Amino acid sequence: MLLNRDNPYYHQLVLLVAILPLVEEEDCFALKGGTAINLFFQDMPRLSVDIDLTYLPIEDRDTSLDAIRNALNRIAARVEKVLKGTSVEVLKDAQENVLKLMIDRQGVRVKVEVSPVLRGSLLAAPPVTMDFPVTL
């Protein structure tokens, strides 16, 4: 996939790559899905512009949801502090659980979402290393 400034996904990808190190500070999460595969294991055959996360600790549901909420709130605060011109909307589900962030910078939006159902991992989550030359 040709990815230059004229590509409609370019600015979303720049924002996504800027957000990833701020998410990585929360070691309770691992990337899953299209973003993890396309950015780190494939040559971006299709582009996903959201960040899907799995909560790694195996805990009871209420404990997990509390920890997810706290971690997402820390990520939201970190993003707004570090990435100038960025706003974060913390979204709740019908039961008032915080499971999603909508991050916006100058009309470019990236969603960060945690699955409340899929928790834990069969294998250890490898660390994310940022090898992308991105200008913020």
Short mmCIF file of C-alpha atoms in Angstrom, two decimals:
data_model
loop_
_atom_site.label_atom_id
_atom_site.label_comp_id
_atom_site.label_asym_id
_atom_site.label_seq_id
_atom_site.Cartn_x
_atom_site.Cartn_y
_atom_site.Cartn_z
CA MET A 1 0.00 0.00 0.00
CA LEU A 2 1.40 3.40 -1.01
CA LEU A 3 1.22 5.63 2.03
CA ASN A 4 2.07 9.27 1.46
CA ARG A 5 0.51 12.54 2.60
CA ASP A 6 -2.10 12.29 -0.16
CA ASN A 7 -3.37 8.93 1.09
CA PRO A 8 -6.53 9.44 3.20
CA TYR A 9 -5.17 7.11 5.90
CA TYR A 10 -1.82 8.87 6.26
CA HIS A 11 -2.80 11.34 9.01
CA GLN A 12 -4.75 8.69 10.92
CA LEU A 13 -1.73 6.41 10.84
CA VAL A 14 0.57 9.23 12.01
CA LEU A 15 -1.76 9.83 14.98
CA LEU A 16 -2.11 6.11 15.68
CA VAL A 17 1.66 5.61 15.74
CA ALA A 18 2.01 8.61 18.10
CA ILE A 19 -0.60 7.09 20.45
CA LEU A 20 0.88 3.57 20.59
CA PRO A 21 3.83 4.37 22.91
CA LEU A 22 1.40 6.08 25.30
CA VAL A 23 -0.79 2.96 25.33
CA GLU A 24 2.26 0.74 25.78
CA GLU A 25 2.96 2.36 29.16
CA GLU A 26 0.00 0.35 30.47
CA ASP A 27 1.44 -3.16 30.65
CA CYS A 28 -1.99 -4.68 31.30
CA PHE A 29 -2.85 -4.41 27.58
CA ALA A 30 -1.71 -6.16 24.40
CA LEU A 31 -2.51 -5.12 20.83
CA LYS A 32 -4.79 -7.46 18.96
CA GLY A 33 -6.46 -7.57 15.60
CA GLY A 34 -5.74 -5.73 12.38
CA THR A 35 -3.51 -2.98 13.73
CA ALA A 36 -1.18 -5.42 15.45
CA ILE A 37 -0.95 -7.67 12.40
CA ASN A 38 -0.75 -4.97 9.73
CA LEU A 39 1.72 -2.67 11.45
CA PHE A 40 4.05 -5.24 12.93
CA PHE A 41 3.81 -8.49 10.95
CA GLN A 42 2.61 -7.65 7.44
CA ASP A 43 3.33 -5.01 4.83
CA MET A 44 -0.03 -3.34 5.52
CA PRO A 45 -2.16 -5.26 2.99
CA ARG A 46 -5.12 -3.47 4.54
CA LEU A 47 -5.01 -0.60 6.96
CA SER A 48 -6.78 -0.47 10.28
CA VAL A 49 -6.86 2.93 11.94
CA ASP A 50 -8.01 1.90 15.36
CA ILE A 51 -6.21 0.34 18.31
CA ASP A 52 -7.83 -2.86 19.59
CA LEU A 53 -6.58 -4.04 22.96
CA THR A 54 -6.87 -7.16 25.06
CA TYR A 55 -6.72 -6.92 28.84
CA LEU A 56 -4.06 -9.43 29.88
CA PRO A 57 -4.58 -10.22 33.58
CA ILE A 58 -7.01 -13.01 34.38
CA GLU A 59 -9.28 -11.54 37.04
CA ASP A 60 -12.97 -11.52 37.82
CA ARG A 61 -15.06 -9.30 35.54
CA ASP A 62 -15.63 -6.43 37.99
CA THR A 63 -11.95 -6.23 38.92
CA SER A 64 -11.02 -6.31 35.24
CA LEU A 65 -13.50 -3.58 34.31
CA ASP A 66 -12.22 -1.32 37.11
CA ALA A 67 -8.63 -1.84 36.01
CA ILE A 68 -9.54 -1.24 32.34
CA ARG A 69 -11.34 2.00 33.26
CA ASN A 70 -8.39 3.24 35.31
CA ALA A 71 -5.86 2.35 32.61
CA LEU A 72 -7.90 3.98 29.83
CA ASN A 73 -8.33 7.12 31.93
CA ARG A 74 -4.54 7.27 32.42
CA ILE A 75 -4.03 6.81 28.67
CA ALA A 76 -6.54 9.61 27.96
CA ALA A 77 -4.73 11.98 30.32
CA ARG A 78 -1.34 11.02 28.86
CA VAL A 79 -2.51 11.58 25.27
CA GLU A 80 -3.95 15.02 26.04
CA LYS A 81 -0.77 16.02 27.90
CA VAL A 82 1.81 14.69 25.42
CA LEU A 83 0.12 15.10 22.03
CA LYS A 84 -0.59 18.80 21.68
CA GLY A 85 -3.86 19.74 20.00
CA THR A 86 -5.39 16.38 20.83
CA SER A 87 -8.69 15.81 22.61
CA VAL A 88 -9.92 12.54 24.05
CA GLU A 89 -13.52 11.46 24.52
CA VAL A 90 -13.94 8.69 27.10
CA LEU A 91 -16.87 6.51 26.02
CA LYS A 92 -18.94 4.25 28.27
CA ASP A 93 -21.16 1.31 27.45
CA ALA A 94 -24.76 0.89 28.66
CA GLN A 95 -23.51 -0.37 32.04
CA GLU A 96 -21.26 2.71 32.45
CA ASN A 97 -18.07 0.69 31.84
CA VAL A 98 -15.25 2.65 30.20
CA LEU A 99 -14.08 0.52 27.28
CA LYS A 100 -13.29 2.98 24.51
CA LEU A 101 -11.47 6.23 23.79
CA MET A 102 -12.04 8.43 20.75
CA ILE A 103 -8.93 10.49 20.14
CA ASP A 104 -9.14 13.51 17.83
CA ARG A 105 -6.46 15.82 16.48
CA GLN A 106 -7.56 18.42 13.95
CA GLY A 107 -10.39 16.25 12.66
CA VAL A 108 -8.29 13.08 12.48
CA ARG A 109 -9.78 10.38 14.73
CA VAL A 110 -8.41 7.16 16.15
CA LYS A 111 -10.38 4.79 18.37
CA VAL A 112 -8.77 2.86 21.24
CA GLU A 113 -10.98 -0.04 22.34
CA VAL A 114 -10.73 -2.86 24.87
CA SER A 115 -12.81 -6.02 24.53
CA PRO A 116 -14.64 -6.71 27.80
CA VAL A 117 -15.03 -10.37 26.85
CA LEU A 118 -11.63 -11.45 25.54
CA ARG A 119 -9.23 -11.23 28.46
CA GLY A 120 -5.89 -12.90 28.96
CA SER A 121 -3.49 -14.39 26.46
CA LEU A 122 -2.21 -17.86 25.68
CA LEU A 123 1.32 -16.58 25.08
CA ALA A 124 3.28 -13.70 26.57
CA ALA A 125 2.67 -10.42 24.77
CA PRO A 126 5.81 -9.24 22.95
CA PRO A 127 6.86 -5.62 23.56
CA VAL A 128 6.02 -3.07 20.90
CA THR A 129 9.08 -1.38 19.46
CA MET A 130 8.56 1.79 17.55
CA ASP A 131 10.62 1.81 14.36
CA PHE A 132 8.47 4.31 12.49
CA PRO A 133 9.96 7.66 11.40
CA VAL A 134 7.00 9.85 12.32
CA THR A 135 7.04 13.61 12.64
CA LEU A 136 4.50 14.86 15.16
#
